[in-house]
Coordinates of C-alpha atoms in Angstrom, one line a residue:
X306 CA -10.4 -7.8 -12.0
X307 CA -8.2 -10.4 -13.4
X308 CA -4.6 -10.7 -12.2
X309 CA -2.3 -9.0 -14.7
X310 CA 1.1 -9.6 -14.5
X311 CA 3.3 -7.4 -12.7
X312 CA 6.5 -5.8 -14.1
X313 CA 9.1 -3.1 -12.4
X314 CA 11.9 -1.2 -14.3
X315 CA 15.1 -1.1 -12.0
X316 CA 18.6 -0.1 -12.1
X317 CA 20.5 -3.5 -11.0
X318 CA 20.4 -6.8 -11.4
X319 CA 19.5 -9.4 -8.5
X320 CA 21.5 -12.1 -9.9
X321 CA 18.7 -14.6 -8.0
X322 CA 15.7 -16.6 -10.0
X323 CA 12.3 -16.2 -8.6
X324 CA 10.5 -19.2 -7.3
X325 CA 7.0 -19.7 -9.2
X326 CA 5.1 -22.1 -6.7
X327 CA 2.4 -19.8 -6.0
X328 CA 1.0 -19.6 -9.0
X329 CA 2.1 -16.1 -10.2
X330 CA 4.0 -15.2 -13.5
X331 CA 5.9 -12.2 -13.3
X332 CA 7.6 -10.1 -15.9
X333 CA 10.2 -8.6 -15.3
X334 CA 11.1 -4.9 -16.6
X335 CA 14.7 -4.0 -17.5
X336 CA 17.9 -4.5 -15.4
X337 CA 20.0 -2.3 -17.0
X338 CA 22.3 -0.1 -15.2
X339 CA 22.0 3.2 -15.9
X340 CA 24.7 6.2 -15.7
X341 CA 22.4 8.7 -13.9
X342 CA 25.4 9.0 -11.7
X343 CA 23.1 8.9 -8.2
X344 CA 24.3 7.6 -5.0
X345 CA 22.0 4.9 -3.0
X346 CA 22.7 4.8 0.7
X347 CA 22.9 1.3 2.2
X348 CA 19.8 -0.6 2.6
X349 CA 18.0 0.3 6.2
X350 CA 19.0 -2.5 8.3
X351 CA 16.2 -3.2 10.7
X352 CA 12.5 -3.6 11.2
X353 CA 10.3 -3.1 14.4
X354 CA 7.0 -5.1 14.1
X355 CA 4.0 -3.7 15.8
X356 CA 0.3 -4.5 16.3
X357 CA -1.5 -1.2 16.3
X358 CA -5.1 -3.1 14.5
X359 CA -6.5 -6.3 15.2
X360 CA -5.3 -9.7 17.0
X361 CA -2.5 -11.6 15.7
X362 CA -4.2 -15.1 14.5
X363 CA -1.1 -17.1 14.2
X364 CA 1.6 -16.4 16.2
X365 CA 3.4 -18.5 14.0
X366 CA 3.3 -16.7 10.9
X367 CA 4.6 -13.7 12.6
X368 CA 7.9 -16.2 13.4
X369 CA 7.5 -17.3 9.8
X370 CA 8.2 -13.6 8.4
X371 CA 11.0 -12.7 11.0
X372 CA 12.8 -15.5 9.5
X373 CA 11.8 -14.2 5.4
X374 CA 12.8 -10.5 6.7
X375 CA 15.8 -11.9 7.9
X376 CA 17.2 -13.7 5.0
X377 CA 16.0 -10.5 2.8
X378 CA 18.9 -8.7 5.2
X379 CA 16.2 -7.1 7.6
X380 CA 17.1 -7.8 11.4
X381 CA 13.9 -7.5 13.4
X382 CA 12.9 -6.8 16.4
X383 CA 8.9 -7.3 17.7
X384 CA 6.9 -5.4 20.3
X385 CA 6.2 -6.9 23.6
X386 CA 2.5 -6.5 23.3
X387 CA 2.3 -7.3 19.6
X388 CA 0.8 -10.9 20.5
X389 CA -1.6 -9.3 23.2
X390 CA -5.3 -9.5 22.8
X391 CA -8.4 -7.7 23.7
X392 CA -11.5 -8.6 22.4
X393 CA -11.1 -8.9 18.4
X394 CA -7.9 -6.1 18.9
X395 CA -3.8 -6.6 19.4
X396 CA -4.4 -5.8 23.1
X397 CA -5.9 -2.7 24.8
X398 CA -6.2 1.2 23.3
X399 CA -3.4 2.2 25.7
X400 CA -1.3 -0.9 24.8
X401 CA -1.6 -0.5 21.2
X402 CA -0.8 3.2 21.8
X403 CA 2.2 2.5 24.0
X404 CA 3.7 0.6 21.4
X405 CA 3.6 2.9 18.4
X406 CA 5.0 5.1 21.2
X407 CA 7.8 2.9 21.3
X408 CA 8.6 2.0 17.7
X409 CA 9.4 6.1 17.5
X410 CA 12.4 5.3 20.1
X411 CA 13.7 1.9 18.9
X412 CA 16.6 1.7 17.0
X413 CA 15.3 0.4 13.7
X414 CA 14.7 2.5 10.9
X415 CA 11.6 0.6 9.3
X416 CA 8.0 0.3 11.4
X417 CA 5.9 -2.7 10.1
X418 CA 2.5 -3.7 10.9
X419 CA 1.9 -7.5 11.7
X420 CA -1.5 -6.9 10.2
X421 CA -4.7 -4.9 9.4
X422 CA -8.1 -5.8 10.5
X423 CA -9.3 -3.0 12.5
X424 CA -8.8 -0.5 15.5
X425 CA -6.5 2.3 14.3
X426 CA -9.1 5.0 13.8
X427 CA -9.7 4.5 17.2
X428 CA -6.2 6.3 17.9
X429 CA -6.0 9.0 16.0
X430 CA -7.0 11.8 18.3
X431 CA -4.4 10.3 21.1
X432 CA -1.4 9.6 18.7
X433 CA 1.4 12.5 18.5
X434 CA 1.7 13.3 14.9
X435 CA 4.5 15.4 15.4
X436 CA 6.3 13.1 17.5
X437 CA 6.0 10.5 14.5
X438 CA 6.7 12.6 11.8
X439 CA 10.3 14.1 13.8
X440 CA 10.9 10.2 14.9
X441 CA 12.4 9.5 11.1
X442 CA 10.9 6.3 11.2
X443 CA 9.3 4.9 8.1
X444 CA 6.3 3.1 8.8
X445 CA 4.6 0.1 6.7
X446 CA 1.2 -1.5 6.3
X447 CA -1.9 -1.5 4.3
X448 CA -5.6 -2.4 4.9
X449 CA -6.8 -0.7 8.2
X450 CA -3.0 0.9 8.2
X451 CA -4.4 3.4 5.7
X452 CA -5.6 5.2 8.0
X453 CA -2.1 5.9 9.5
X454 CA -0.8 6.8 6.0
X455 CA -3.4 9.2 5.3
X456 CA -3.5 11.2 9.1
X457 CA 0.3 11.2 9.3
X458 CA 0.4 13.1 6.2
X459 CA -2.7 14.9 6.5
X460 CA -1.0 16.1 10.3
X461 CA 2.6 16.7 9.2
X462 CA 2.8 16.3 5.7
X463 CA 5.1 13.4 6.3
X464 CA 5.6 10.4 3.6
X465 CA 5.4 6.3 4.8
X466 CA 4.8 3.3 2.5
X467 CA 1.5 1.6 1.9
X468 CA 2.6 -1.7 1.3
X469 CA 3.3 -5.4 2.9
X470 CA 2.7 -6.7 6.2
X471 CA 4.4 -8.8 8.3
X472 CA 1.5 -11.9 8.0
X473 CA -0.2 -11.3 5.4
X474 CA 2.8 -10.8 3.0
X475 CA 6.0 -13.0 4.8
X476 CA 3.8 -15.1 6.9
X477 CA 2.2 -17.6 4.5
X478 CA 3.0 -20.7 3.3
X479 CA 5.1 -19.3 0.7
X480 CA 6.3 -15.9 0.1
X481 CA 6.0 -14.2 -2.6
X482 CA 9.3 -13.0 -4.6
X483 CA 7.9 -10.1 -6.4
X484 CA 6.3 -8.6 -3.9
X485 CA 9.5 -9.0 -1.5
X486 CA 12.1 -7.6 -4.2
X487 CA 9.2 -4.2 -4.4
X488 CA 9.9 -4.1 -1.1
X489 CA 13.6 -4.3 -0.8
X490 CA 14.1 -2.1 -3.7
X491 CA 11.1 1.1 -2.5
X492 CA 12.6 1.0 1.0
X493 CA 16.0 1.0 -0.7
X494 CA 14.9 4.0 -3.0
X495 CA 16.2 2.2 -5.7
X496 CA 13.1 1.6 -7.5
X497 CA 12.6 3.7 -10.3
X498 CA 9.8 3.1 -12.6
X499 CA 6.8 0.5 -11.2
X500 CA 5.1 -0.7 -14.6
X501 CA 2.3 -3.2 -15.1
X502 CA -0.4 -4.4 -17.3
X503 CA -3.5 -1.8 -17.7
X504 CA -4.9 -2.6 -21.0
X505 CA -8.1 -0.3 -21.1
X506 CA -6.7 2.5 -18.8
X507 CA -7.6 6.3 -20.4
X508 CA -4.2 8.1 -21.3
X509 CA -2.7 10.0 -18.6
X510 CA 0.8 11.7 -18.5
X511 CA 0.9 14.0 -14.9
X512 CA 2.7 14.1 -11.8
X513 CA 1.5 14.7 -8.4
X514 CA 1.5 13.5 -4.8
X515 CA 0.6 9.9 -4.3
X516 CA -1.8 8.7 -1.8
X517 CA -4.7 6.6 -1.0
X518 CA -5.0 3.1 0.4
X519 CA -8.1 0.8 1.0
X520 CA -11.0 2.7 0.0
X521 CA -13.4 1.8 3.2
X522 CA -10.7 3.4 5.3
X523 CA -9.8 6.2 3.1
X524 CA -13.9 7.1 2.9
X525 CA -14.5 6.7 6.6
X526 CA -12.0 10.2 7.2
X527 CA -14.1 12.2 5.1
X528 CA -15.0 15.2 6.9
X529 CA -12.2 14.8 9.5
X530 CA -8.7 16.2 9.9
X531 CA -7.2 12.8 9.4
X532 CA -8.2 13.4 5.6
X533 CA -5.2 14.9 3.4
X534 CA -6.0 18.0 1.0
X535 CA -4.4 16.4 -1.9
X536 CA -5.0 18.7 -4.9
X537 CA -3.6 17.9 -8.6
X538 CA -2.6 14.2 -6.8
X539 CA -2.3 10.6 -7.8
X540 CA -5.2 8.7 -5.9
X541 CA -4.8 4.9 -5.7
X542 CA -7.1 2.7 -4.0
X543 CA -8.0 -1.1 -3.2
X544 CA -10.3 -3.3 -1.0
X545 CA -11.8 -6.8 -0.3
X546 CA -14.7 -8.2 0.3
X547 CA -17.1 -4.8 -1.1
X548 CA -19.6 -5.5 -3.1
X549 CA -19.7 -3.5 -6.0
X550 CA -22.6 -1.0 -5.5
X551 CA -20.7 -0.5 -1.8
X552 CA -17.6 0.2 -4.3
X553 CA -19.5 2.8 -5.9
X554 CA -21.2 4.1 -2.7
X555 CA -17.9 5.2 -1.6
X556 CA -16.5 6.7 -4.3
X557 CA -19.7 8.7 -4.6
X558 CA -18.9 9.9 -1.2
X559 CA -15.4 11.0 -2.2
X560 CA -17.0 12.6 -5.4
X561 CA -19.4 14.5 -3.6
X562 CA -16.7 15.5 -1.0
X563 CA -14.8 16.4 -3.9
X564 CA -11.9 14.7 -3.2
X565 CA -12.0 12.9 -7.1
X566 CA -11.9 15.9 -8.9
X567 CA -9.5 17.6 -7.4
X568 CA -7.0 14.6 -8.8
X569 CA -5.1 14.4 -11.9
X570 CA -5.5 10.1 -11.9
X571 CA -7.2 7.5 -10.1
X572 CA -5.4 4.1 -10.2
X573 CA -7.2 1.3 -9.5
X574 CA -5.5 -1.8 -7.7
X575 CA -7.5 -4.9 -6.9
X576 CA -10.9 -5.1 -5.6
X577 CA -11.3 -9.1 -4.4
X578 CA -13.2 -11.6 -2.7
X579 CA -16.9 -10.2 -3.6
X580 CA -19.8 -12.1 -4.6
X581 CA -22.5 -10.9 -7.4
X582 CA -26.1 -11.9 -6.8
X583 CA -29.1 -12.6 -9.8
X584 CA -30.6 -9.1 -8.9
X585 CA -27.1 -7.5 -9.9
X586 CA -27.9 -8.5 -13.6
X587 CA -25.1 -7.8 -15.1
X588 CA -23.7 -4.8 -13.1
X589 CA -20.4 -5.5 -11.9
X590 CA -17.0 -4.2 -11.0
X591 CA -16.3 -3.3 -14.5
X592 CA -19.8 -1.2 -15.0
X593 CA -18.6 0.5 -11.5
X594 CA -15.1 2.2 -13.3
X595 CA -17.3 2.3 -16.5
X596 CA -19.6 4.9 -13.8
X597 CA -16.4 7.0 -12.3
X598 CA -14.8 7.6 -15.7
X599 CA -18.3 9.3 -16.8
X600 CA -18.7 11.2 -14.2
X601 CA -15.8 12.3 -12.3
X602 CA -13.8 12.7 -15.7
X603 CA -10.5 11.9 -14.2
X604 CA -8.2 9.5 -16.1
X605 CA -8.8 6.2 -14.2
X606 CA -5.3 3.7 -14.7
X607 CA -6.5 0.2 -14.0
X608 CA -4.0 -2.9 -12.9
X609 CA -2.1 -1.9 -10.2
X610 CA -0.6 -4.6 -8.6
X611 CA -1.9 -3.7 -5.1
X612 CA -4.5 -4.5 -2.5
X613 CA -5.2 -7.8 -0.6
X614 CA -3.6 -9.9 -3.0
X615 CA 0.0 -11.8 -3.2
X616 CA 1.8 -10.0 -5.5
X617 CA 2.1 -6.3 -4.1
X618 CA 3.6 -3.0 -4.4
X619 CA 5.2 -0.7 -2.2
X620 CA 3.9 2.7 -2.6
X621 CA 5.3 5.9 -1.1
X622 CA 2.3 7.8 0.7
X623 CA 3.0 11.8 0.4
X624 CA 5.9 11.7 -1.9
X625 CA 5.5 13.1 -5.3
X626 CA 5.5 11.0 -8.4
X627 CA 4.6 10.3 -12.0
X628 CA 2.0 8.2 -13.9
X629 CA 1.2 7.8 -17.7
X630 CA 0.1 5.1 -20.2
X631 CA 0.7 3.7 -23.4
X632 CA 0.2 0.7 -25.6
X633 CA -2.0 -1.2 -23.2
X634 CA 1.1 -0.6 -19.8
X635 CA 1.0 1.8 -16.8
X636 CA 4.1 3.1 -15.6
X637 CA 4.6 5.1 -11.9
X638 CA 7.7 6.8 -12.0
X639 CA 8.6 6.4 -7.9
X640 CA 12.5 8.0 -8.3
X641 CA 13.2 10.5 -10.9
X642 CA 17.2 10.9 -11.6
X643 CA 18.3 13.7 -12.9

């Protein structure tokens, strides 16, 4: 899928210009104050960085986004093992246990991965949903994260963010702005409306719970009790590096499950770094939603500004929201003010 650009609706003004060095042009919604008359508590003040997937590459990087967190007004604190390493993972089973076990005591409000990769649905059974759930903590991450999202809701019915990770996101070489100010402004809850570019999406006006993730992860809790039984929800879903035909192998699995059906949208974020061989002749990404919208029959949104890619959204897992279309935008109303 092409990059579209990326646009968000919110209720104040930064006041800062965005820096455009890596290569992204973003559109910004309005800035309008509005007179809904709510009240937005401070900003949480404090992240906790953990490792619960795969090794930290570059130690470096995770120094890098400390500093990026830091200037965005996040103080931040990193786990004592979140550098360890065991084989390919961010040290043992029982060390990346312990330290979720201790991001639930820490002070900070805000749980961020360092990064996906893989080793999480190793956990689940030995991680106390409950505890998580009652700790208040918000957690953060995407890729192999999702399936943290998905069993802490699925367990408790308990909402956490899908969205940026400490090296992937504030680690680079630059970071980017839009992605950062999603963040600020979701944790914040003073994003209202998420809009974006999704010029051949069907039309769709509903509201339901959101949740979803990378689709790998999201297909490989079919059949356990780490899956949610979202009915009437909004499904979004990403990944990288699946070829097409493996695309459509999962969602087959979640149609027969049915899981799709059961949904009121599918939004689509970005499905990157694949590579199409001769044989494929001609079937592609595009042929794959061209399949789900014929046979699921659920209003597929394209364009989400999500997924392994630098500009980013922060999406609420569990919380309920709304999604609709018109003239060639999406919009994903994450606040409603009454």
């Amino acid at each position: 899928m092409t990059q579209s650009e990326a646009e968000h609706s919110r209720n104040h003004d930064h006041g800062h210009d965005h820096d455009h060095d890596h290569g992204h042009r973003h559109g910004h919604g309005s800035h309008a104050h509005d007179d809904h008359g709510h009240h937005h508590g401070p900003a949480p003040e404090g992240i906790y960085l953990i490792s619960p997937s795969g090794a930290v590459q570059d130690p470096a990087a995770i120094q890098a986004a400390q500093e990026r967190l830091g200037r965005l007004g996040f103080e931040t604190d990193l786990d004592p093992d979140a550098l360890a390493v065991h084989e390919r993972f961010a040290g043992t089973d029982a060390q990346r246990l312990a330290a979720i076990g201790r991001s639930l005591r820490q002070a900070h409000p805000l749980v961020m991965t360092t990064r996906g990769g893989y080793g999480l649905s190793r956990l689940l059974p030995a991680i106390d949903w409950r505890a998580v759930a009652d700790s208040g903590k918000l957690f953060v991450g995407h890729s192999d994260f999702t399936v943290f999202n998905l069993a802490l809701l699925a367990q408790t019915g308990a909402h956490s963010l899908s969205g940026p990770s400490a090296a992937y996101d504030f680690g680079g070489k630059a970071m980017d702005d839009l992605t950062a100010d999603l963040f600020v402004e979701t944790v914040r809850n003073e994003l209202e409306v998420l809009s974006f570019e999704s010029p051949d999406s069907d039309a769709v006006d509903a509201r339901g719970v959101l949740w979803g993730g990378n689709l790998a992860m999201l297909a490989s809790l079919v059949g356990t009790p780490y899956l949610p039984k979202v009915r009437g929800g909004i499904l979004f879903l990403e990944d990288i590096a699946e070829h097409p035909f493996r695309i459509e192998r999962m969602l087959t699995q979640l149609w027969h499950a049915g899981v799709l059906a059961r949904q009121k949208a599918i939004v689509l974020g970005r499905f990157t770094d694949y590579k199409l061989a001769a044989h494929d002749n001609g079937y592609d990404l595009a042929s794959v939603v061209s399949w789900l919208r014929a046979t699921v029959k659920v209003p597929v949104v394209t364009g989400l500004p999500y997924g392994h890619v630098k500009v980013k959204a922060t999406l609420p897992v569990g919380r309920k929201v709304g999604v609709a279309t018109e003239d060639g935008m999406a919009y994903l109303l994450l606040n409603e003010h009454h």
